[in-house]
Coordinates of C-alpha atoms in Angstrom, one line a residue:
M1 CA 34.0 5.2 -1.7
K2 CA 31.4 3.7 -4.2
L3 CA 28.1 2.8 -3.5
A4 CA 25.2 1.4 -5.6
L5 CA 21.6 2.4 -5.1
I6 CA 19.1 -0.6 -7.2
G7 CA 15.8 0.5 -7.9
A8 CA 14.8 5.1 -8.5
G9 CA 11.7 5.0 -6.8
P10 CA 11.0 6.7 -4.0
R11 CA 12.8 4.8 -0.9
N12 CA 16.7 5.0 -3.2
L13 CA 16.0 8.7 -4.1
M14 CA 15.4 9.1 -0.3
A15 CA 18.3 7.5 0.3
L16 CA 20.3 9.6 -1.9
E17 CA 19.0 12.7 -0.6
R18 CA 20.0 11.1 2.8
L19 CA 23.3 10.3 1.6
L20 CA 24.1 13.6 0.0
A21 CA 22.9 15.0 3.5
W22 CA 24.9 13.4 5.4
N23 CA 28.2 13.9 4.1
R24 CA 27.7 17.7 3.8
R25 CA 28.0 17.1 7.3
M26 CA 30.2 14.3 7.4
P27 CA 32.3 14.9 4.4
V28 CA 33.2 11.6 2.7
K29 CA 36.5 11.3 0.0
N30 CA 35.4 10.8 -3.2
L31 CA 31.7 9.5 -3.1
D32 CA 30.5 8.2 -6.2
I33 CA 26.7 6.7 -6.0
H34 CA 25.4 5.1 -8.9
L35 CA 21.5 4.6 -9.2
F36 CA 19.9 1.8 -11.3
D37 CA 16.6 1.1 -12.7
P38 CA 15.0 -0.6 -16.4
A39 CA 11.8 2.1 -15.4
G40 CA 14.0 5.1 -15.1
I41 CA 13.5 7.7 -12.2
A42 CA 10.6 6.9 -10.1
G43 CA 10.2 3.2 -11.4
R44 CA 7.8 1.1 -12.5
V45 CA 4.4 2.2 -10.7
W46 CA 4.9 6.3 -10.8
Q47 CA 5.5 6.5 -14.4
P48 CA 4.7 9.8 -16.2
D49 CA 3.5 8.5 -19.2
Q50 CA 0.8 5.6 -17.6
P51 CA -3.1 7.0 -17.5
Q52 CA -4.4 10.1 -16.5
E53 CA -6.9 7.8 -14.5
L54 CA -5.2 5.8 -12.6
I55 CA -4.8 7.7 -9.4
M56 CA -2.9 7.5 -5.8
N57 CA -4.5 6.3 -2.9
S58 CA -3.3 9.6 -0.9
L59 CA -4.0 13.1 -0.7
A60 CA -1.3 14.9 -2.8
A61 CA -0.9 17.4 -0.2
K62 CA 0.2 14.5 2.7
I63 CA 3.0 12.9 0.1
T64 CA 6.7 14.0 0.4
L65 CA 10.1 13.2 -0.4
F66 CA 11.7 15.4 2.5
T67 CA 12.8 15.1 5.8
D68 CA 10.7 17.2 8.6
H69 CA 11.1 18.1 12.7
T70 CA 8.5 15.1 13.3
I71 CA 11.4 12.1 11.6
E72 CA 12.9 10.6 14.5
M73 CA 17.0 10.5 13.2
E74 CA 19.7 11.6 13.4
G75 CA 20.6 13.3 10.2
P76 CA 20.0 17.2 9.2
V77 CA 16.7 17.8 8.7
L78 CA 16.1 19.4 5.2
P79 CA 12.2 20.4 4.5
G80 CA 11.1 21.0 1.1
P81 CA 7.8 21.0 -0.8
T82 CA 5.2 18.2 -0.6
L83 CA 3.8 17.0 -3.8
F84 CA 0.9 19.7 -3.7
E85 CA 2.8 22.3 -2.4
W86 CA 5.7 21.2 -5.1
S87 CA 2.4 21.3 -7.9
Q88 CA 1.3 25.3 -7.2
R89 CA 4.9 26.3 -7.0
S90 CA 6.8 25.0 -10.1
G91 CA 5.2 21.9 -11.4
N92 CA 3.8 23.8 -14.5
Q93 CA 7.1 25.5 -15.2
F94 CA 9.0 21.9 -14.2
I95 CA 6.4 20.0 -17.0
L96 CA 6.5 22.5 -19.5
E97 CA 10.2 22.2 -19.8
H98 CA 10.5 18.5 -20.3
H99 CA 7.8 17.8 -22.6
Y100 CA 5.6 15.0 -21.0
Q101 CA 4.0 13.3 -23.2
N102 CA 0.4 13.8 -21.4
E103 CA 1.4 17.8 -20.7
K104 CA -1.5 19.3 -21.1
A105 CA -3.3 16.8 -19.2
F106 CA -0.9 17.3 -16.0
L107 CA -1.1 21.2 -16.6
N108 CA -4.8 20.8 -16.3
E109 CA -4.3 18.1 -13.5
I110 CA -2.3 20.6 -11.3
S111 CA -4.5 23.8 -12.0
H112 CA -7.8 22.0 -10.2
L113 CA -5.6 20.5 -8.0
T114 CA -6.5 21.5 -3.9
T115 CA -5.2 20.1 -0.9
N116 CA -7.6 17.6 -0.9
S117 CA -7.1 16.0 -4.2
Y118 CA -5.6 12.3 -5.3
A119 CA -3.0 13.7 -7.6
S120 CA -2.3 11.1 -10.9
R121 CA 0.4 8.5 -9.7
G122 CA 2.0 10.3 -12.8
L123 CA 2.1 13.4 -11.3
F124 CA 3.9 12.2 -8.6
G125 CA 7.0 10.3 -10.2
I126 CA 6.9 14.1 -12.3
Y127 CA 7.8 15.3 -8.9
Q128 CA 10.3 12.4 -8.2
E129 CA 11.6 13.2 -11.6
W130 CA 11.9 16.9 -10.0
Y131 CA 12.9 15.9 -6.6
Y132 CA 15.9 13.4 -8.2
Q133 CA 17.0 17.1 -10.2
Q134 CA 16.8 19.0 -7.8
L135 CA 19.6 16.5 -5.7
L136 CA 21.8 16.6 -8.7
K137 CA 22.5 20.9 -8.2
D138 CA 25.0 21.9 -6.3
L139 CA 26.6 18.8 -5.8
P140 CA 30.2 19.3 -4.2
D141 CA 33.1 17.9 -6.6
S142 CA 34.1 15.2 -4.4
V143 CA 30.4 14.1 -5.3
T144 CA 28.7 12.1 -8.7
V145 CA 25.7 10.5 -9.0
T146 CA 24.8 8.5 -12.4
F147 CA 21.7 6.6 -13.3
H148 CA 21.7 3.9 -15.2
L149 CA 18.4 2.8 -16.3
E150 CA 19.7 -0.8 -16.4
R151 CA 18.8 -4.3 -14.5
V152 CA 21.2 -5.1 -12.3
T153 CA 21.1 -9.3 -12.5
G154 CA 23.9 -9.9 -9.8
I155 CA 26.1 -9.9 -6.7
Q156 CA 28.8 -11.1 -5.4
R157 CA 30.6 -10.7 -2.8
L158 CA 34.2 -9.9 -3.0
T159 CA 36.3 -9.2 0.2
G160 CA 35.2 -7.7 3.4
H161 CA 32.4 -5.2 2.5
T162 CA 33.2 -4.9 -1.3
Y163 CA 30.6 -6.1 -4.3
K164 CA 30.3 -7.1 -7.6
V165 CA 27.3 -5.7 -9.2
N166 CA 26.5 -7.4 -12.6
F167 CA 24.1 -5.2 -14.9
D168 CA 23.6 -6.0 -18.6
D169 CA 27.1 -7.1 -19.7
T170 CA 29.0 -4.8 -17.3
A171 CA 30.0 -5.0 -13.7
E172 CA 31.0 -2.6 -11.2
T173 CA 32.4 -3.0 -7.7
F174 CA 30.0 -1.7 -4.7
D175 CA 31.6 -1.1 -1.1
G176 CA 28.1 -0.7 -0.1
I177 CA 24.3 -1.6 -1.5
S178 CA 20.6 -0.1 -1.0
M179 CA 18.4 -2.0 -2.7
A180 CA 14.3 -1.6 -2.7
L181 CA 13.2 -3.5 -5.4
G182 CA 9.4 -3.1 -5.8
E183 CA 6.6 -5.5 -6.4
G184 CA 8.0 -7.3 -8.9
L185 CA 6.5 -10.6 -11.2
A186 CA 5.8 -13.3 -9.9
Q187 CA 6.3 -17.0 -11.3
A188 CA 2.7 -18.3 -12.7
S189 CA 0.6 -20.8 -10.0
D190 CA -0.6 -24.0 -11.4
S191 CA -4.2 -23.0 -11.3
E192 CA -3.2 -19.7 -13.8
K193 CA -1.2 -21.7 -15.6
E194 CA -4.2 -23.9 -16.5
L195 CA -5.8 -20.5 -17.2
A196 CA -4.1 -19.7 -19.6
Q197 CA -3.7 -22.4 -21.4
F198 CA -7.6 -23.3 -21.2
A199 CA -8.0 -19.1 -22.7
S200 CA -4.9 -19.7 -25.6
E201 CA -6.9 -23.0 -26.5
N202 CA -10.4 -21.3 -26.7
N203 CA -10.4 -17.7 -28.3
L204 CA -10.4 -16.2 -24.7
T205 CA -8.4 -13.4 -22.4
Y206 CA -6.4 -14.4 -19.1
L207 CA -4.6 -11.5 -17.5
R208 CA -2.4 -12.0 -14.9
S209 CA -1.2 -10.1 -12.0
G210 CA 0.1 -6.6 -12.9
Y211 CA -0.1 -2.8 -12.2
A212 CA -2.8 -1.3 -14.4
A213 CA -0.3 0.7 -16.5
E214 CA 1.0 -2.2 -17.5
Q215 CA -2.1 -4.4 -17.7
N216 CA -2.7 -5.0 -22.1
F217 CA -6.5 -4.1 -21.4
D218 CA -6.7 -3.5 -25.0
K219 CA -7.6 -7.0 -25.4
I220 CA -10.4 -7.5 -23.8
P221 CA -13.1 -6.5 -26.6
A222 CA -15.9 -4.5 -26.3
K223 CA -19.2 -5.7 -25.1
S224 CA -17.8 -8.7 -24.1
N225 CA -18.1 -10.6 -20.5
V226 CA -15.1 -10.1 -18.2
L227 CA -14.0 -11.3 -15.2
L228 CA -12.3 -9.0 -12.8
R229 CA -11.1 -11.5 -9.7
G230 CA -9.9 -9.0 -6.4
L231 CA -11.9 -6.3 -5.1
G232 CA -9.5 -4.0 -3.8
L233 CA -6.8 -1.4 -5.5
N234 CA -6.2 -3.3 -8.3
F235 CA -9.6 -3.8 -9.2
M236 CA -10.9 0.1 -9.2
D237 CA -7.6 0.4 -11.7
A238 CA -9.3 -2.1 -13.7
M239 CA -12.5 -1.2 -13.8
I240 CA -11.4 2.4 -14.6
M241 CA -9.1 1.6 -17.6
L242 CA -12.1 -0.9 -18.9
T243 CA -14.5 1.8 -18.0
A244 CA -13.3 5.9 -18.4
H245 CA -10.5 5.4 -20.2
R246 CA -12.6 3.6 -22.3
G247 CA -14.7 7.2 -23.0
G248 CA -17.1 6.4 -20.8
N249 CA -18.3 9.1 -18.7
F250 CA -18.9 10.0 -15.2
Q251 CA -21.6 13.1 -15.0
R252 CA -22.8 14.5 -11.1
L253 CA -25.8 15.1 -10.2
D254 CA -27.6 17.7 -8.0
D255 CA -28.0 15.8 -5.5
D256 CA -23.9 14.7 -5.1
S257 CA -24.3 11.0 -6.6
L258 CA -23.0 9.9 -10.1
I259 CA -24.2 8.1 -12.9
Y260 CA -22.6 6.6 -16.0
K261 CA -22.7 7.3 -19.3
P262 CA -21.1 4.3 -21.2
S263 CA -19.5 5.0 -24.4
G264 CA -20.3 1.8 -25.9
T265 CA -16.9 0.7 -25.7
E266 CA -16.7 -1.1 -22.3
P267 CA -17.2 -4.3 -21.6
K268 CA -19.6 -6.4 -19.0
I269 CA -17.4 -6.1 -16.0
Y270 CA -18.2 -9.6 -13.2
A271 CA -16.4 -8.9 -10.0
G272 CA -15.4 -10.8 -7.1
S273 CA -13.2 -12.1 -4.2
G274 CA -12.8 -13.7 -1.2
R275 CA -14.3 -11.4 1.1
G276 CA -16.6 -10.7 -2.1
F277 CA -17.3 -6.4 -1.1
P278 CA -14.9 -3.8 -2.2
Y279 CA -12.4 -1.9 0.3
H280 CA -14.4 0.7 2.5
A281 CA -13.6 3.8 1.1
R282 CA -10.9 6.4 3.3
G283 CA -13.0 8.8 4.8
F284 CA -13.3 13.1 3.3
D285 CA -9.7 14.0 5.2
Q286 CA -10.9 16.9 7.7
K287 CA -7.3 16.7 9.6
S288 CA -4.5 19.0 9.3
I289 CA -1.1 17.6 8.0
G290 CA 0.5 16.2 11.1
E291 CA -2.9 16.0 13.4
T292 CA -3.7 12.3 15.1
R293 CA -5.5 11.1 17.6
P294 CA -3.8 10.3 21.1
L295 CA -4.1 6.5 21.3
Y296 CA -4.7 5.0 24.2
F297 CA -3.8 1.7 24.6
L298 CA -1.6 0.1 22.1
S299 CA 0.4 3.7 22.5
N300 CA 4.0 4.7 21.9
Q301 CA 5.1 4.4 25.3
I302 CA 3.9 0.7 25.6
V303 CA 5.4 -0.3 22.6
A304 CA 8.6 1.6 23.5
H305 CA 8.6 0.1 27.1
M306 CA 8.3 -3.7 25.6
I307 CA 10.6 -3.1 22.6
D308 CA 13.1 -1.5 25.9
K309 CA 12.5 -4.6 28.2
Q310 CA 12.2 -7.3 25.4
E311 CA 8.7 -8.1 26.3
Q312 CA 6.2 -10.1 24.6
M313 CA 2.1 -10.2 24.8
S314 CA -0.3 -12.2 23.3
G315 CA -1.3 -12.6 20.0
Q316 CA -5.0 -12.0 21.2
K317 CA -3.8 -8.9 23.4
F318 CA -2.5 -7.3 20.8
L319 CA -5.6 -7.7 18.7
D320 CA -7.7 -6.0 21.7
L321 CA -4.9 -3.2 22.0
I322 CA -5.4 -2.4 18.3
Y323 CA -9.5 -2.8 18.5
S324 CA -9.7 -0.7 21.7
D325 CA -8.7 2.1 20.1
V326 CA -10.2 1.7 17.5
I327 CA -13.3 0.6 19.0
C328 CA -12.8 4.1 21.8
T329 CA -13.2 6.7 18.4
Y330 CA -16.0 5.2 17.1
Y331 CA -17.7 5.0 20.3
T332 CA -16.7 8.7 21.9
K333 CA -17.9 10.2 18.6
L334 CA -20.8 8.3 18.2
V335 CA -21.9 9.3 22.2
A336 CA -20.6 13.3 21.7
Q337 CA -23.4 13.5 18.7
K338 CA -26.2 11.1 18.6
Y339 CA -26.5 10.5 22.3
T340 CA -26.6 14.4 23.5
G341 CA -27.8 13.1 27.4
V342 CA -25.4 11.3 28.4
S343 CA -21.6 13.2 29.9
A344 CA -19.2 12.3 26.9
H345 CA -16.2 12.8 29.7
E346 CA -17.6 10.0 31.6
F347 CA -18.8 8.1 29.3
E348 CA -14.9 8.1 27.8
Q349 CA -13.8 7.8 31.2
A350 CA -15.7 4.3 31.6
L351 CA -15.4 3.3 28.6
Q352 CA -11.3 3.5 28.5
K353 CA -11.0 1.0 31.6
D354 CA -12.5 -2.0 29.3
P355 CA -13.3 -0.7 26.0
L356 CA -13.9 -4.1 24.6
S357 CA -17.0 -4.4 27.6
Q358 CA -20.9 -4.7 26.4
Q359 CA -21.6 -4.1 30.1
V360 CA -20.3 0.3 29.5
L361 CA -22.7 0.6 26.7
D362 CA -25.2 -1.2 27.8
D363 CA -24.7 0.8 31.3
Y364 CA -25.1 4.4 28.5
G365 CA -27.8 2.8 27.1
I366 CA -26.1 2.4 23.5
S367 CA -28.3 0.6 20.6
Q368 CA -27.8 -2.4 19.5
E369 CA -28.1 -1.3 16.0
D370 CA -25.5 1.9 16.6
R371 CA -22.7 -1.3 18.6
F372 CA -19.4 -1.4 17.0
N373 CA -19.9 -5.0 15.2
L374 CA -16.2 -6.3 14.2
E375 CA -18.1 -10.1 12.4
N376 CA -20.6 -8.0 11.0
L377 CA -17.6 -5.4 9.3
A378 CA -16.2 -8.1 8.2
H379 CA -19.1 -10.1 6.6
P380 CA -21.4 -7.4 5.4
E381 CA -23.3 -10.1 2.8
G382 CA -25.4 -10.8 6.4
N383 CA -28.4 -12.8 6.2
A384 CA -28.4 -12.6 2.3
K385 CA -29.4 -15.8 0.9
T386 CA -29.7 -14.8 -2.7
A387 CA -27.4 -13.6 -5.2
D388 CA -30.9 -11.1 -5.8
D389 CA -30.3 -10.8 -2.0
L390 CA -26.9 -9.9 -2.7
Q391 CA -27.5 -7.1 -5.2
K392 CA -29.8 -5.3 -3.0
V393 CA -27.1 -5.8 0.3
M394 CA -24.2 -4.6 -2.0
I395 CA -25.8 -1.6 -3.1
Q396 CA -26.8 -0.3 0.6
Y397 CA -23.5 -1.4 1.2
L398 CA -21.9 1.7 -1.2
E399 CA -24.2 4.3 -0.2
K400 CA -23.7 3.6 3.0
D401 CA -20.3 3.5 3.0
I402 CA -19.6 7.1 0.5
A403 CA -22.1 8.6 2.6
E404 CA -20.1 7.8 5.5
A405 CA -16.8 8.9 4.1
K406 CA -18.0 11.9 3.5
R407 CA -19.3 13.0 6.9
G408 CA -15.4 12.9 7.7
N409 CA -12.9 11.5 9.5
K410 CA -13.1 13.8 12.5
M411 CA -16.9 13.9 12.4
S412 CA -18.4 10.3 11.1
P413 CA -18.0 7.8 13.9
F414 CA -16.5 5.0 11.3
S415 CA -14.7 7.0 9.2
S416 CA -12.8 8.8 12.4
A417 CA -12.8 4.7 13.8
M418 CA -10.9 3.9 10.3
E419 CA -8.9 6.2 10.4
T420 CA -7.3 6.0 13.9
L421 CA -6.5 2.1 12.7
R422 CA -4.6 3.3 9.9
E423 CA -2.6 6.6 12.9
L424 CA -2.1 3.0 14.9
R425 CA 0.3 1.6 11.7
T426 CA 3.1 2.9 13.3
N427 CA 2.8 1.1 16.1
I428 CA 1.6 -2.1 14.3
R429 CA 5.3 -2.3 12.4
K430 CA 6.7 -2.9 15.3
V431 CA 5.3 -4.9 17.4
I432 CA 6.0 -6.8 14.0
T433 CA 9.1 -5.7 13.8
Y434 CA 10.7 -6.2 17.3
K435 CA 8.9 -9.5 17.6
L436 CA 6.9 -8.0 20.6
I437 CA 4.3 -11.0 19.9
S438 CA 5.7 -14.9 18.8
D439 CA 5.8 -16.6 15.8
D440 CA 3.0 -18.7 16.9
D441 CA 0.7 -16.0 17.7
Y442 CA 1.7 -13.7 14.3
A443 CA 0.9 -16.6 12.1
K444 CA -2.5 -17.4 13.8
Y445 CA -3.8 -13.5 14.5
I446 CA -2.0 -11.1 12.3
L447 CA -0.8 -13.3 8.6
G448 CA -4.3 -15.5 9.7
G449 CA -7.2 -13.2 10.0
F450 CA -6.0 -9.6 10.5
N451 CA -4.3 -8.6 7.3
S452 CA -6.4 -9.1 5.6
L453 CA -9.2 -7.5 7.5
N454 CA -7.5 -4.5 7.9
S455 CA -6.8 -4.3 3.9
F456 CA -10.2 -4.1 3.8
L457 CA -11.2 -1.8 6.5
A458 CA -8.7 1.2 6.4
V459 CA -6.6 0.2 3.2
G460 CA -9.4 1.7 0.4
P461 CA -9.2 3.8 -1.9
P462 CA -10.8 7.5 -2.2
I463 CA -14.2 7.9 -1.9
L464 CA -14.8 8.9 -5.7
R465 CA -13.7 5.0 -6.7
L466 CA -16.8 4.1 -4.6
E467 CA -19.1 6.3 -6.2
Q468 CA -17.8 5.3 -9.8
L469 CA -18.3 1.7 -8.7
L470 CA -22.3 2.7 -7.7
A471 CA -22.4 4.4 -10.6
L472 CA -21.5 1.9 -12.9
I473 CA -23.3 -0.8 -11.1
K474 CA -26.8 1.2 -11.5
A475 CA -25.5 1.8 -15.0
G476 CA -25.7 -2.3 -15.9
V477 CA -21.9 -2.2 -16.5
V478 CA -20.7 -3.9 -13.1
E479 CA -21.8 -6.6 -11.1
I480 CA -21.0 -8.1 -8.3
L481 CA -20.9 -11.4 -8.1
G482 CA -19.7 -12.2 -4.3
P483 CA -18.0 -13.7 -1.9
K484 CA -15.5 -17.1 -2.2
L485 CA -15.2 -16.1 -5.7
T486 CA -14.7 -19.4 -8.4
V487 CA -13.8 -19.6 -11.3
E488 CA -14.4 -22.9 -13.6
T489 CA -14.5 -23.7 -17.1
N490 CA -16.7 -25.4 -19.4
Q491 CA -16.3 -26.4 -23.0
Q492 CA -15.6 -23.1 -24.6
H493 CA -15.6 -20.0 -21.7
F494 CA -14.7 -19.2 -17.8
L495 CA -17.8 -19.9 -15.5
A496 CA -17.6 -17.6 -12.6
Y497 CA -19.3 -17.4 -9.7
S498 CA -19.8 -16.8 -6.2
K499 CA -19.8 -20.5 -3.9
Q500 CA -21.8 -19.0 -1.2
F501 CA -24.6 -17.1 -3.9
S502 CA -24.0 -20.1 -6.5
D503 CA -27.7 -19.6 -8.3
R504 CA -25.4 -17.4 -10.0
K505 CA -23.5 -18.4 -12.7
V506 CA -22.2 -16.4 -15.3
E507 CA -19.2 -17.3 -18.3
V508 CA -17.4 -14.9 -19.4
D509 CA -14.6 -14.2 -21.9
G510 CA -12.3 -13.7 -20.0
V511 CA -10.7 -13.2 -16.4
I512 CA -8.5 -10.4 -15.2
E513 CA -6.2 -11.3 -12.1
A514 CA -7.6 -8.2 -10.6
R515 CA -5.2 -7.7 -7.0
L516 CA -1.5 -7.7 -7.2
A517 CA 0.0 -11.3 -6.3
S518 CA 1.5 -11.8 -2.8
V519 CA 5.1 -10.6 -2.4
D520 CA 7.0 -13.6 -2.7
I521 CA 10.5 -13.9 -3.2
R522 CA 10.8 -17.5 -3.4
I523 CA 9.0 -17.4 -7.1
S524 CA 10.3 -13.6 -8.1
T525 CA 11.0 -13.3 -11.5
N526 CA 13.3 -10.9 -10.7
P527 CA 16.9 -12.4 -11.7
L528 CA 18.4 -10.3 -9.0
I529 CA 16.6 -11.5 -5.8
Q530 CA 17.2 -15.3 -7.5
D531 CA 21.0 -15.2 -7.9
L532 CA 20.7 -13.5 -4.3
L533 CA 19.1 -17.0 -3.4
E534 CA 20.8 -19.1 -5.8
T535 CA 24.2 -17.8 -4.3
G536 CA 23.1 -17.7 -0.6
M537 CA 23.8 -14.2 -0.1
A538 CA 20.2 -14.0 0.6
R539 CA 17.4 -15.9 2.5
P540 CA 13.3 -16.3 2.7
Y541 CA 12.4 -15.1 6.3
E542 CA 11.5 -18.0 8.4
L543 CA 8.9 -18.4 11.8
H544 CA 10.5 -20.8 14.2
F545 CA 7.1 -22.1 16.6
K546 CA 7.1 -23.0 19.9
D547 CA 6.5 -27.0 18.8
G548 CA 9.4 -26.8 16.8
S549 CA 8.1 -26.2 13.6
T550 CA 9.5 -23.8 11.1
K551 CA 7.2 -21.8 8.4
Q552 CA 8.8 -19.6 5.7
L553 CA 7.4 -16.7 4.4
G554 CA 7.9 -15.7 1.6
S555 CA 10.2 -11.7 2.7
M556 CA 13.6 -11.6 2.2
D557 CA 15.4 -11.9 6.0
V558 CA 16.9 -8.4 7.4
T559 CA 18.1 -7.9 11.0
T560 CA 15.4 -6.2 12.8
E561 CA 17.5 -2.7 13.6
T562 CA 19.5 -2.5 10.7
A563 CA 17.6 -3.9 7.5
E564 CA 21.0 -5.5 6.6
M565 CA 20.2 -8.2 4.3
I566 CA 21.0 -11.7 6.2
D567 CA 22.6 -14.2 4.4
N568 CA 21.8 -18.3 4.3
D569 CA 23.9 -18.6 7.0
G570 CA 22.2 -16.8 9.4
N571 CA 24.7 -13.4 9.0
P572 CA 24.4 -10.2 8.6
V573 CA 25.8 -8.7 4.7
P574 CA 27.7 -6.1 5.5
N575 CA 26.6 -2.2 4.1
V576 CA 23.7 -4.5 2.1
Y577 CA 20.5 -3.5 2.8
I578 CA 17.0 -3.7 1.6
W579 CA 14.6 -2.5 2.4
G580 CA 11.0 -2.0 1.7
I581 CA 8.0 -4.8 -0.3
S582 CA 10.4 -7.5 0.0
T583 CA 10.0 -7.8 2.8
E584 CA 6.9 -7.6 3.2
G585 CA 6.0 -10.4 6.0
R586 CA 9.0 -10.0 7.4
H587 CA 8.2 -6.2 8.8
W588 CA 4.4 -5.2 8.3
L589 CA 2.6 -3.1 5.7
T590 CA 5.8 -1.7 3.6
N591 CA 3.4 -0.3 0.2
G592 CA 3.2 3.2 0.4
S593 CA 4.8 6.5 0.3
P594 CA 5.9 8.9 3.0
I595 CA 3.5 11.3 4.7
P596 CA 4.9 14.6 6.1
S597 CA 4.6 15.8 9.6
V598 CA 3.9 11.6 11.0
N599 CA 7.9 10.3 11.8
D600 CA 7.0 8.3 9.2
V601 CA 8.8 5.4 9.1
R602 CA 9.8 5.3 5.4
L603 CA 11.9 8.4 6.0
R604 CA 13.5 6.8 9.0
M605 CA 15.0 4.2 7.7
A606 CA 15.9 6.0 4.8
D607 CA 17.9 7.9 7.1
M608 CA 19.3 4.9 9.1
I609 CA 20.5 3.5 5.9
A610 CA 22.3 6.4 4.4
N611 CA 24.1 6.6 7.5
Q612 CA 25.2 3.5 7.7
M613 CA 26.7 2.8 4.5
L614 CA 28.5 6.1 4.4
S615 CA 30.2 5.4 8.5
Y616 CA 30.2 1.1 7.3
S617 CA 33.3 -0.3 9.3
E618 CA 34.1 -4.1 10.2

């Protein structure tokens, strides 16, 4: 049996481990596995030679590639070290043996790494290379694993479930395929082409969306004015690459705040986005590995029952269940800390009967200023009328968010509530995957609002990044223009401003799209994706509305249970799987890396796909 794993990032490395684990249980004669990735083991995102300042958004202690006892799977459990555990046990030796470009920096990083540290992305890449090399040790004679530093450009179905895979100037035949292709690049939109053309004609700079490690930030001159469009995770990366990476220095004061000492090589950075505020920081993690809060509303039991009975709920009901769990966490923590005269047990019981009711809060004397207000969270600018007002509100927002995050995700009511929102992801994913709401409600409530708000609230960076942003604002290096960011052109410059605070307009010499473009296979520049679509082996996922209309999303269509790719005729392509970011929209929140001891969906998928690939029969 000959299998192809296209993409050598975390997903297919886990698939490889699961293939080998399953093969030990049910040996396959002459198992021949091939991995393909032009970026190398770990893929584009995690390459070890990228700048050390680019860090992960999850703790090193809560990143793994190994299965554990919590994973709901049929395959054998073969545990191993987390990223942090590996770094402390064998990281030094592995790095020294392999002579990495940033060797000294990695060794220094490991020496300071703790259970509350965020590792560099490069270090996670090295962990993946170690993991891969461990898998190659002691392979049975009947198994071969081959890595190709090459790009797959096309797949042709031959007969049954055999396929010709084209890579560079070669082609080979395979019996099964797993694709985990990552973000990729999209064709430039009309507005991007216009901005790039204007930049070219006026000796300005325009950088399209992309990974920070791959962006040519050197094109931005020192002391020039540059706009970063976006205020999410990519913005934080770009901000650091234009400041600390250029020699600027952050210093922590006795009061635990940061100040920034410029190097003199920074540009003046302006920034904005649709919402106009940076993502909330992740709360200081006070939870042990695998520790979660019970879910009372969008619970495991309710979701499992709905899947079993093939029931649906309304989109509004779905959001109400999500926010009910979030709100319960918030008020339970709040009352225990601030309303000591109230019986916490009685309050929680009353709240759980109707967590969205204001009456319970009135009955227990919860002040208006303490109430969880989703509208205020979604629009932090409040009553600000001018650009100067916004700057004051922005500093208050950052200072408050940093303080709450530092209180921790078991102490701060807000940070605890946002941690519950993150812990709801497994059940939210199941609701989307199993279509427990209608396509109409999915488009209206999830695509049309919840996704953006969820990212803002619960997909944020480490606290350090917001501390650094605040220091840069106070140092005059960064200025945030606000919501509804608009970019226009005048005779010789880009003109940037917030439509909400248009009294402040700035001319900039460069524009950087500091955000990842929406995943859309229809405009992907990945030749393999375009080949699959053109030949009809794959199709975009489509929503079907009650009025008979349809809406095509930019995600790859796959089967609900098995992750098999669906062809243009609506049929599963036998033993061909695609998972991860290419299916964003068909699935929900598909990025991120595996977390230990929480029944992680990525580890479950790896086990399922590996089992199916080895045992596939027509």
